[in-house]
């Protein structure tokens, strides 16, 4: 099997309608991507799998859909205004702007820049004469902090008072609704609030396709709990997130935990789950024990008590929060990377196949008349009936072999061939994408046969 490069994955995604360059006809806008018809379906299925696993299947778990634009004090309270920044420096020779931590980690992956202060990073770069990846010189400016939040203004004036931000994370939309959800859902601790939505960061470093973009979607999940139960929940969610990825079909050996050495000021414990992308290991999920920092800060800034009255002990306290966050676009990218195969068949031919979990596949089934002229009408009838149950594709052009190959390449788990037997005996042949085996079934049982095989459990 040939190695899947990022270049190949980008071109695959474009060719089959998964992902296109953002604003392509204008030459593109760096680090933005548009999901095409198949990519949008795949991404929606990923979100549905997350909702099922994190909201539907867990007790006391509630989804919200909070506003992207929030009161600017939210970002003061959260600490984003003061410290949500990247350490940047410029190469004096080629004038490229770089992230100091990335420069160091790419120079030596054992250097662990995430544990260094700004001064330590600068000293390391000077001592090791770390070269600029673009021109090779080792002559940089000092490191400056660059805030990643996108600013905008509401109303007609553009002064400091009108300044608002595009949210850089979903989490704050969940924290500011802690009391609302607790009261309206009569929720007792521990309970969780999750949200799927867009976040925006003014990233300047090259993105590795959709891995690092300036606009992306997060599936964030906050579990509010009593101090003392926090570390057990933290360990639980580290496992829970990993199992979710494995159940979606990601190979376990391509996943690893990365415990943080340098913790954010609010965190007691923090760990990423990384996936081995074709460009190297990259974070797809983070589990954080955020203590009672967030709610305490919102209490301080909003002057609204964020305390919970424990009905069992009558104690009043500010809950701890365990956060489990998944980057939706990064998970989609990991799945594309993980599921793609160029399989060498017995006859030496290469079959391009996307082994998506059937729940994630954009189309669950393709309906293919063997000969359009004879079976086209019946095939359309079958297609229209099945479309009511799940997304189907219909293809009548070209040889049956070529049509199978196209469906394999986009990850359709089943193909139904409508042939003379369908007309004579109401039976169809169903072909399995992964094994290429075919079974014959009565037409009446096709829907339930597929429904049983596309579930995510
Ligand atoms: N509320 C916590 C939080 O936002 P984070 O580690 O900064 O934590 C969470 O982001 C997840 O969002 C990451 O694990 C990653 O999957 C995704 N993510 C972060 N920045 C991203 C970017 N620029 N492009 C795409 N995904 C990103």
Short mmCIF file of C-alpha atoms and ligand atoms in Angstrom, two decimals:
data_model
loop_
_atom_site.label_atom_id
_atom_site.label_comp_id
_atom_site.label_asym_id
_atom_site.label_seq_id
_atom_site.Cartn_x
_atom_site.Cartn_y
_atom_site.Cartn_z
CA UNK A 1 0.00 0.00 0.00
CA UNK A 2 1.41 3.41 -0.93
CA UNK A 3 1.73 6.02 1.80
CA UNK A 4 -1.07 8.57 1.87
CA UNK A 5 0.41 12.05 1.62
CA UNK A 6 -1.44 15.23 2.53
CA UNK A 7 -1.16 16.33 -1.09
CA UNK A 8 -2.96 13.20 -2.19
CA UNK A 9 -5.66 13.55 0.48
CA UNK A 10 -6.29 17.17 -0.55
CA UNK A 11 -6.67 16.15 -4.17
CA UNK A 12 -8.86 13.15 -3.27
CA UNK A 13 -11.14 15.44 -1.22
CA UNK A 14 -11.47 17.87 -4.09
CA UNK A 15 -11.98 15.20 -6.76
CA UNK A 16 -14.88 13.53 -4.93
CA UNK A 17 -16.56 16.63 -3.50
CA UNK A 18 -15.51 16.33 0.14
CA UNK A 19 -13.49 19.54 0.69
CA UNK A 20 -12.55 22.49 -1.54
CA UNK A 21 -10.20 25.43 -0.98
CA UNK A 22 -12.16 28.36 0.55
CA UNK A 23 -12.88 31.22 -1.92
CA UNK A 24 -11.04 29.22 -4.57
CA UNK A 25 -12.05 31.30 -7.59
CA UNK A 26 -10.37 34.31 -5.93
CA UNK A 27 -7.15 32.43 -5.39
CA UNK A 28 -8.25 31.10 -2.00
CA UNK A 29 -8.12 32.52 1.51
CA UNK A 30 -5.33 30.89 3.52
CA UNK A 31 -6.40 28.35 6.14
CA UNK A 32 -10.07 28.30 5.08
CA UNK A 33 -11.80 25.32 3.48
CA UNK A 34 -15.33 24.63 2.21
CA UNK A 35 -17.02 21.28 2.68
CA UNK A 36 -18.59 20.02 -0.53
CA UNK A 37 -21.66 17.79 -0.84
CA UNK A 38 -19.97 14.63 0.48
CA UNK A 39 -17.86 16.45 3.07
CA UNK A 40 -20.91 18.21 4.50
CA UNK A 41 -22.69 14.87 4.85
CA UNK A 42 -19.64 13.26 6.47
CA UNK A 43 -19.23 16.13 8.91
CA UNK A 44 -22.91 16.08 9.86
CA UNK A 45 -22.67 12.35 10.50
CA UNK A 46 -19.62 12.93 12.73
CA UNK A 47 -21.61 15.50 14.71
CA UNK A 48 -24.54 13.08 14.98
CA UNK A 49 -22.22 10.34 16.28
CA UNK A 50 -20.90 12.76 18.91
CA UNK A 51 -24.41 13.84 19.92
CA UNK A 52 -25.42 10.22 20.26
CA UNK A 53 -22.39 9.27 22.35
CA UNK A 54 -22.04 12.39 24.48
CA UNK A 55 -25.60 13.68 24.84
CA UNK A 56 -28.14 10.97 24.07
CA UNK A 57 -26.39 8.01 25.69
CA UNK A 58 -25.25 9.80 28.85
CA UNK A 59 -27.50 10.58 31.78
CA UNK A 60 -27.96 14.25 32.69
CA UNK A 61 -26.41 15.56 29.50
CA UNK A 62 -27.89 18.54 27.68
CA UNK A 63 -27.07 20.27 24.44
CA UNK A 64 -27.17 24.05 23.97
CA UNK A 65 -26.69 26.24 20.93
CA UNK A 66 -25.30 29.49 22.32
CA UNK A 67 -24.65 32.73 20.44
CA UNK A 68 -21.26 33.08 18.76
CA UNK A 69 -21.11 36.76 19.71
CA UNK A 70 -20.99 37.10 23.48
CA UNK A 71 -20.74 39.99 25.94
CA UNK A 72 -17.11 41.21 25.82
CA UNK A 73 -16.80 40.73 29.60
CA UNK A 74 -17.04 36.98 28.98
CA UNK A 75 -13.60 37.08 27.38
CA UNK A 76 -12.18 39.26 30.16
CA UNK A 77 -13.46 36.77 32.72
CA UNK A 78 -12.23 33.73 30.79
CA UNK A 79 -8.72 35.18 30.51
CA UNK A 80 -8.75 35.23 26.70
CA UNK A 81 -8.28 39.00 26.40
CA UNK A 82 -5.22 38.89 28.63
CA UNK A 83 -3.56 35.70 27.56
CA UNK A 84 -5.01 33.88 24.55
CA UNK A 85 -1.97 34.50 22.42
CA UNK A 86 0.71 32.81 20.38
CA UNK A 87 4.43 33.59 20.83
CA UNK A 88 5.46 35.00 17.46
CA UNK A 89 8.78 36.09 15.99
CA UNK A 90 9.87 37.23 12.55
CA UNK A 91 12.79 35.98 10.49
CA UNK A 92 14.89 39.08 9.86
CA UNK A 93 16.17 37.75 6.55
CA UNK A 94 13.06 36.46 4.73
CA UNK A 95 10.51 38.37 6.87
CA UNK A 96 8.37 35.26 7.47
CA UNK A 97 6.35 35.33 10.71
CA UNK A 98 6.63 32.16 12.77
CA UNK A 99 5.40 30.66 16.02
CA UNK A 100 8.35 30.21 18.35
CA UNK A 101 7.01 27.00 19.93
CA UNK A 102 6.35 25.40 16.53
CA UNK A 103 9.80 26.46 15.29
CA UNK A 104 11.42 24.69 18.25
CA UNK A 105 9.26 21.55 18.12
CA UNK A 106 9.86 21.14 14.40
CA UNK A 107 13.61 21.57 14.96
CA UNK A 108 13.67 18.91 17.69
CA UNK A 109 10.50 17.03 18.64
CA UNK A 110 11.99 16.17 22.04
CA UNK A 111 12.54 19.82 22.95
CA UNK A 112 8.96 20.20 24.28
CA UNK A 113 8.43 23.92 23.77
CA UNK A 114 5.02 23.76 25.45
CA UNK A 115 6.84 23.56 28.80
CA UNK A 116 9.04 26.64 28.11
CA UNK A 117 8.54 30.27 29.04
CA UNK A 118 8.95 32.96 26.37
CA UNK A 119 12.47 33.73 27.63
CA UNK A 120 13.41 30.03 27.60
CA UNK A 121 12.18 29.69 24.01
CA UNK A 122 14.26 32.66 22.87
CA UNK A 123 17.33 31.37 24.70
CA UNK A 124 16.88 27.91 23.15
CA UNK A 125 16.55 29.33 19.62
CA UNK A 126 19.72 31.40 20.07
CA UNK A 127 21.77 28.67 21.72
CA UNK A 128 20.87 25.98 19.16
CA UNK A 129 20.95 28.42 16.24
CA UNK A 130 17.53 27.10 15.16
CA UNK A 131 17.19 27.87 11.43
CA UNK A 132 14.22 29.51 9.72
CA UNK A 133 12.39 26.71 7.83
CA UNK A 134 11.94 29.03 4.83
CA UNK A 135 15.40 30.57 4.26
CA UNK A 136 17.74 28.72 6.66
CA UNK A 137 18.98 31.86 8.46
CA UNK A 138 18.97 31.95 12.25
CA UNK A 139 18.34 35.62 12.81
CA UNK A 140 15.03 36.39 14.50
CA UNK A 141 13.32 39.30 16.22
CA UNK A 142 12.29 39.01 19.87
CA UNK A 143 9.17 37.02 20.66
CA UNK A 144 5.93 39.00 20.86
CA UNK A 145 2.53 37.86 22.03
CA UNK A 146 -0.17 37.94 19.38
CA UNK A 147 -3.80 37.59 20.54
CA UNK A 148 -5.70 35.01 18.49
CA UNK A 149 -9.18 36.43 18.91
CA UNK A 150 -10.89 38.02 15.92
CA UNK A 151 -12.31 41.39 16.83
CA UNK A 152 -15.27 43.12 15.32
CA UNK A 153 -17.56 46.01 16.26
CA UNK A 154 -21.28 46.14 16.85
CA UNK A 155 -23.31 49.13 15.77
CA UNK A 156 -22.05 52.01 13.70
CA UNK A 157 -19.14 53.23 15.80
CA UNK A 158 -15.79 51.51 15.86
CA UNK A 159 -14.50 52.51 19.29
CA UNK A 160 -13.30 50.46 22.24
CA UNK A 161 -16.82 50.35 23.70
CA UNK A 162 -18.31 48.71 20.62
CA UNK A 163 -15.63 46.02 20.41
CA UNK A 164 -16.84 42.41 20.45
CA UNK A 165 -15.13 39.12 19.55
CA UNK A 166 -15.91 36.09 17.48
CA UNK A 167 -15.77 33.31 20.04
CA UNK A 168 -12.45 31.45 20.07
CA UNK A 169 -13.99 28.43 21.84
CA UNK A 170 -17.45 27.06 22.54
CA UNK A 171 -16.88 26.40 26.21
CA UNK A 172 -17.85 29.87 27.47
CA UNK A 173 -21.32 29.49 25.90
CA UNK A 174 -21.75 26.45 28.11
CA UNK A 175 -20.41 28.12 31.28
CA UNK A 176 -22.62 31.20 31.03
CA UNK A 177 -25.63 28.89 30.73
CA UNK A 178 -24.72 26.72 33.71
CA UNK A 179 -27.44 28.24 35.93
CA UNK A 180 -30.05 28.35 33.16
CA UNK A 181 -29.62 24.69 32.31
CA UNK A 182 -29.36 23.59 35.93
CA UNK A 183 -32.61 25.33 36.83
CA UNK A 184 -34.68 24.65 33.74
CA UNK A 185 -33.68 20.99 33.51
CA UNK A 186 -33.76 20.57 37.32
CA UNK A 187 -30.31 19.04 36.94
CA UNK A 188 -28.32 17.62 39.83
CA UNK A 189 -24.55 17.35 39.85
CA UNK A 190 -22.84 15.80 38.09
CA UNK A 191 -24.43 16.94 34.83
CA UNK A 192 -23.05 17.93 31.45
CA UNK A 193 -23.63 20.66 28.89
CA UNK A 194 -22.42 20.09 25.37
CA UNK A 195 -22.38 22.20 22.26
CA UNK A 196 -21.46 21.79 18.61
CA UNK A 197 -20.48 25.02 16.95
CA UNK A 198 -18.06 27.28 15.20
CA UNK A 199 -15.03 28.89 16.80
CA UNK A 200 -12.62 31.42 15.26
CA UNK A 201 -8.90 31.95 15.81
CA UNK A 202 -6.53 34.19 13.93
CA UNK A 203 -4.00 31.42 13.30
CA UNK A 204 -0.98 32.51 11.31
CA UNK A 205 0.84 29.20 10.99
CA UNK A 206 0.34 26.92 7.97
CA UNK A 207 -2.59 24.68 8.54
CA UNK A 208 -1.88 21.15 7.20
CA UNK A 209 -5.17 21.17 5.27
CA UNK A 210 -8.11 21.40 7.71
CA UNK A 211 -5.99 20.61 10.77
CA UNK A 212 -5.40 24.26 11.65
CA UNK A 213 -7.89 26.73 10.25
CA UNK A 214 -9.08 30.18 11.24
CA UNK A 215 -12.72 29.05 11.40
CA UNK A 216 -13.52 25.58 12.71
CA UNK A 217 -16.09 23.57 14.59
CA UNK A 218 -15.74 22.19 18.06
CA UNK A 219 -17.80 19.59 19.88
CA UNK A 220 -17.26 20.73 23.45
CA UNK A 221 -18.56 19.10 26.59
CA UNK A 222 -18.44 20.37 30.16
CA UNK A 223 -19.29 18.19 33.12
CA UNK A 224 -20.10 20.12 36.28
CA UNK A 225 -19.23 18.21 39.42
CA UNK A 226 -18.37 18.43 43.10
CA UNK A 227 -14.77 18.98 44.11
CA UNK A 228 -13.33 15.64 45.12
CA UNK A 229 -15.14 13.76 42.34
CA UNK A 230 -13.22 15.70 39.67
CA UNK A 231 -10.14 13.52 39.21
CA UNK A 232 -12.17 10.34 38.73
CA UNK A 233 -14.34 12.07 36.14
CA UNK A 234 -11.24 13.41 34.42
CA UNK A 235 -9.81 9.88 34.10
CA UNK A 236 -13.21 8.62 32.93
CA UNK A 237 -13.47 11.19 30.11
CA UNK A 238 -9.94 10.51 28.88
CA UNK A 239 -11.02 6.91 28.30
CA UNK A 240 -14.51 7.81 27.07
CA UNK A 241 -13.16 10.06 24.32
CA UNK A 242 -10.61 7.48 23.19
CA UNK A 243 -13.25 4.75 23.05
CA UNK A 244 -15.44 7.07 20.97
CA UNK A 245 -12.65 7.42 18.38
CA UNK A 246 -11.95 3.68 18.33
CA UNK A 247 -15.66 2.90 17.95
CA UNK A 248 -15.76 5.24 14.96
CA UNK A 249 -13.17 2.98 13.37
CA UNK A 250 -9.90 4.81 14.10
CA UNK A 251 -7.05 2.34 14.57
CA UNK A 252 -6.02 2.34 18.22
CA UNK A 253 -2.31 2.31 17.40
CA UNK A 254 -2.79 5.64 15.64
CA UNK A 255 -3.99 7.27 18.88
CA UNK A 256 -1.95 8.32 21.88
CA UNK A 257 -2.40 10.35 25.04
CA UNK A 258 -0.25 13.43 25.56
CA UNK A 259 -0.37 14.57 29.19
CA UNK A 260 0.45 18.28 29.49
CA UNK A 261 3.61 19.15 31.36
CA UNK A 262 2.92 22.86 31.58
CA UNK A 263 -0.62 23.39 32.80
CA UNK A 264 -2.73 26.46 32.07
CA UNK A 265 -3.15 28.61 35.18
CA UNK A 266 -6.71 27.28 35.76
CA UNK A 267 -6.03 23.61 35.08
CA UNK A 268 -5.36 20.86 37.57
CA UNK A 269 -4.91 18.12 34.94
CA UNK A 270 -4.85 18.23 31.14
CA UNK A 271 -4.33 15.68 28.42
CA UNK A 272 -4.70 15.60 24.64
CA UNK A 273 -5.53 12.64 22.47
CA UNK A 274 -3.36 12.80 19.39
CA UNK A 275 -3.87 11.05 16.09
CA UNK A 276 -0.99 10.02 13.87
CA UNK A 277 -1.75 12.07 10.77
CA UNK A 278 0.31 11.62 7.62
CA UNK A 279 2.23 14.78 8.65
CA UNK A 280 2.84 13.58 12.23
CA UNK A 281 1.00 13.41 15.57
CA UNK A 282 -1.65 16.10 16.09
CA UNK A 283 -4.24 16.85 18.79
CA UNK A 284 -7.85 15.94 18.04
CA UNK A 285 -9.25 16.04 21.58
CA UNK A 286 -8.47 17.64 24.92
CA UNK A 287 -9.58 16.59 28.40
CA UNK A 288 -9.12 19.28 31.04
CA UNK A 289 -9.79 19.45 34.74
CA UNK A 290 -10.59 23.18 34.91
CA UNK A 291 -11.35 23.22 38.66
CA UNK A 292 -13.88 25.88 39.70
CA UNK A 293 -11.87 28.56 37.91
CA UNK A 294 -14.34 29.34 35.10
CA UNK A 295 -17.49 29.65 37.18
CA UNK A 296 -15.62 31.60 39.89
CA UNK A 297 -14.38 34.07 37.30
CA UNK A 298 -17.86 34.48 35.81
CA UNK A 299 -19.22 35.05 39.31
CA UNK A 300 -16.55 37.70 39.90
CA UNK A 301 -17.12 39.52 36.60
CA UNK A 302 -20.92 39.19 36.30
CA UNK A 303 -21.61 39.57 40.04
CA UNK A 304 -24.11 36.73 39.70
CA UNK A 305 -23.59 33.87 42.12
CA UNK A 306 -22.64 30.66 40.33
CA UNK A 307 -23.06 28.50 43.42
CA UNK A 308 -24.90 25.22 43.44
CA UNK A 309 -27.00 24.21 46.41
CA UNK A 310 -26.38 20.53 46.98
CA UNK A 311 -29.83 19.03 47.79
CA UNK A 312 -28.25 16.10 49.60
CA UNK A 313 -25.87 17.93 51.93
CA UNK A 314 -27.34 21.43 51.83
CA UNK A 315 -23.83 22.73 51.06
CA UNK A 316 -23.35 25.63 48.66
CA UNK A 317 -20.34 25.55 46.38
CA UNK A 318 -19.06 26.48 42.95
CA UNK A 319 -18.78 23.30 40.87
CA UNK A 320 -15.63 21.98 39.30
CA UNK A 321 -15.64 21.44 35.53
CA UNK A 322 -14.22 18.56 33.55
CA UNK A 323 -14.00 19.49 29.89
CA UNK A 324 -13.85 17.01 27.04
CA UNK A 325 -13.48 18.77 23.71
CA UNK A 326 -13.24 17.35 20.20
CA UNK A 327 -12.26 19.34 17.13
CA UNK A 328 -14.90 18.34 14.58
CA UNK A 329 -12.82 19.25 11.52
CA UNK A 330 -9.76 17.51 12.93
CA UNK A 331 -11.78 14.37 13.61
CA UNK A 332 -13.13 14.47 10.04
CA UNK A 333 -9.54 14.83 8.78
CA UNK A 334 -8.36 11.95 10.99
CA UNK A 335 -11.17 9.76 9.68
CA UNK A 336 -10.36 10.56 6.05
CA UNK A 337 -6.70 9.82 6.72
CA UNK A 338 -7.46 6.65 8.69
CA UNK A 339 -10.05 5.14 6.36
CA UNK A 340 -8.40 5.70 2.98
CA UNK A 341 -6.81 2.69 1.34
CA UNK A 342 -5.33 1.88 -2.01
CA UNK A 343 -5.94 -1.84 -2.01
CA UNK A 344 -3.99 -4.05 -4.41
CA UNK A 345 -6.37 -6.63 -5.81
CA UNK A 346 -5.46 -10.20 -6.85
CA UNK A 347 -5.29 -9.16 -10.50
CA UNK A 348 -2.82 -6.38 -9.62
CA UNK A 349 -5.37 -3.59 -10.06
CA UNK A 350 -5.55 -0.88 -7.43
CA UNK A 351 -8.88 -0.26 -5.73
CA UNK A 352 -9.32 3.10 -4.02
CA UNK A 353 -11.55 2.50 -1.01
CA UNK A 354 -12.70 4.63 1.90
CA UNK A 355 -13.49 2.36 4.85
CA UNK A 356 -15.79 4.73 6.73
CA UNK A 357 -17.89 3.33 9.55
CA UNK A 358 -21.28 2.90 7.78
CA UNK A 359 -22.85 5.42 10.19
CA UNK A 360 -20.41 8.05 8.91
CA UNK A 361 -20.57 7.22 5.20
CA UNK A 362 -22.12 10.07 3.17
CA UNK A 363 -24.32 7.59 1.28
CA UNK A 364 -25.42 4.35 2.89
CA UNK A 365 -26.29 2.64 -0.34
CA UNK A 366 -25.98 3.14 -4.09
CA UNK A 367 -28.70 1.82 -6.35
CA UNK A 368 -27.32 0.66 -9.70
CA UNK A 369 -29.38 -0.72 -12.58
CA UNK A 370 -27.35 -3.38 -14.37
CA UNK A 371 -28.57 -2.09 -17.74
CA UNK A 372 -30.23 1.31 -17.69
CA UNK A 373 -32.47 0.56 -20.67
CA UNK A 374 -34.00 -2.53 -19.04
CA UNK A 375 -33.83 -1.94 -15.31
CA UNK A 376 -33.54 1.86 -15.03
CA UNK A 377 -37.18 2.43 -14.20
CA UNK A 378 -37.27 -0.24 -11.48
CA UNK A 379 -33.97 1.03 -10.05
CA UNK A 380 -35.35 4.57 -9.75
CA UNK A 381 -38.39 3.17 -7.94
CA UNK A 382 -36.14 1.32 -5.45
CA UNK A 383 -33.93 4.39 -5.03
CA UNK A 384 -36.87 6.67 -4.29
CA UNK A 385 -38.26 4.26 -1.69
CA UNK A 386 -34.91 3.84 0.09
CA UNK A 387 -34.17 7.59 0.07
CA UNK A 388 -36.96 8.02 2.58
CA UNK A 389 -35.01 5.89 5.08
CA UNK A 390 -31.38 7.01 4.59
CA UNK A 391 -29.15 8.88 2.10
CA UNK A 392 -28.82 6.94 -1.15
CA UNK A 393 -26.97 7.50 -4.37
CA UNK A 394 -28.16 6.52 -7.83
CA UNK A 395 -25.81 5.81 -10.71
CA UNK A 396 -26.67 4.41 -14.11
CA UNK A 397 -23.66 5.61 -16.15
CA UNK A 398 -20.76 3.40 -17.20
CA UNK A 399 -19.91 -0.24 -16.57
CA UNK A 400 -21.06 -1.83 -13.32
CA UNK A 401 -17.40 -2.37 -12.31
CA UNK A 402 -16.61 1.33 -12.67
CA UNK A 403 -19.72 2.28 -10.74
CA UNK A 404 -18.71 -0.05 -7.88
CA UNK A 405 -15.25 1.54 -7.84
CA UNK A 406 -16.63 5.05 -7.55
CA UNK A 407 -18.83 4.05 -4.63
CA UNK A 408 -15.87 2.28 -2.97
CA UNK A 409 -13.81 5.44 -3.33
CA UNK A 410 -16.41 7.62 -1.57
CA UNK A 411 -17.04 5.04 1.13
CA UNK A 412 -20.58 3.85 0.30
CA UNK A 413 -20.89 0.65 2.37
CA UNK A 414 -23.46 -1.09 0.14
CA UNK A 415 -24.32 -1.22 -3.56
CA UNK A 416 -27.60 -2.71 -4.74
CA UNK A 417 -27.66 -4.04 -8.25
CA UNK A 418 -31.03 -4.12 -9.95
CA UNK A 419 -31.01 -6.85 -12.61
CA UNK A 420 -33.39 -9.10 -14.51
CA UNK A 421 -34.04 -11.13 -11.33
CA UNK A 422 -35.34 -7.99 -9.64
CA UNK A 423 -37.94 -7.67 -12.38
CA UNK A 424 -38.80 -11.38 -12.41
CA UNK A 425 -38.49 -12.35 -8.74
CA UNK A 426 -38.24 -9.13 -6.73
CA UNK A 427 -34.71 -9.97 -5.52
CA UNK A 428 -31.58 -7.79 -5.52
CA UNK A 429 -27.85 -8.31 -5.15
CA UNK A 430 -26.16 -6.38 -2.35
CA UNK A 431 -22.43 -5.87 -2.53
CA UNK A 432 -20.33 -5.11 0.53
CA UNK A 433 -17.73 -2.34 0.07
CA UNK A 434 -15.03 -3.85 2.30
CA UNK A 435 -15.26 -7.55 1.42
CA UNK A 436 -16.70 -7.08 -2.11
CA UNK A 437 -18.91 -10.09 -1.33
CA UNK A 438 -22.40 -10.18 -2.77
CA UNK A 439 -25.60 -11.60 -1.30
CA UNK A 440 -29.02 -11.95 -2.87
CA UNK A 441 -31.98 -10.71 -0.87
CA UNK A 442 -35.70 -10.21 -1.40
CA UNK A 443 -36.31 -6.57 -2.23
CA UNK A 444 -38.71 -6.30 0.71
CA UNK A 445 -35.93 -6.95 3.26
CA UNK A 446 -33.31 -4.55 1.81
CA UNK A 447 -34.19 -1.58 3.99
CA UNK A 448 -33.99 -3.49 7.28
CA UNK A 449 -30.80 -5.27 6.13
CA UNK A 450 -29.11 -1.89 5.65
CA UNK A 451 -30.62 -0.24 8.71
CA UNK A 452 -29.18 -2.99 10.92
CA UNK A 453 -25.71 -2.39 9.52
CA UNK A 454 -25.44 1.39 9.63
CA UNK A 455 -25.97 1.89 13.34
CA UNK A 456 -23.36 3.48 15.61
CA UNK A 457 -23.30 1.64 18.92
N1 LIG B 1 -12.38 24.87 25.30
C1 LIG B 1 -11.10 24.30 25.22
C2 LIG B 1 -10.45 24.51 23.93
O1 LIG B 1 -10.90 25.28 23.11
P1 LIG B 1 -8.38 23.79 22.51
O2 LIG B 1 -7.41 22.67 22.75
O3 LIG B 1 -7.84 25.13 22.27
O4 LIG B 1 -9.33 23.77 23.79
C3 LIG B 1 -10.15 22.24 21.40
O5 LIG B 1 -9.34 23.40 21.32
C4 LIG B 1 -10.09 21.46 20.12
O6 LIG B 1 -10.43 22.30 19.02
C5 LIG B 1 -8.69 20.92 19.80
O7 LIG B 1 -8.49 19.66 20.40
C6 LIG B 1 -8.72 20.82 18.29
O8 LIG B 1 -9.25 19.57 17.93
C7 LIG B 1 -9.68 21.92 17.88
N2 LIG B 1 -8.94 23.10 17.35
C8 LIG B 1 -8.28 24.03 18.07
N3 LIG B 1 -7.75 24.96 17.25
C9 LIG B 1 -8.07 24.62 16.00
C10 LIG B 1 -7.81 25.19 14.71
N4 LIG B 1 -7.16 26.33 14.55
N5 LIG B 1 -8.29 24.56 13.60
C11 LIG B 1 -9.00 23.41 13.73
N6 LIG B 1 -9.28 22.83 14.92
C12 LIG B 1 -8.83 23.42 16.05
#
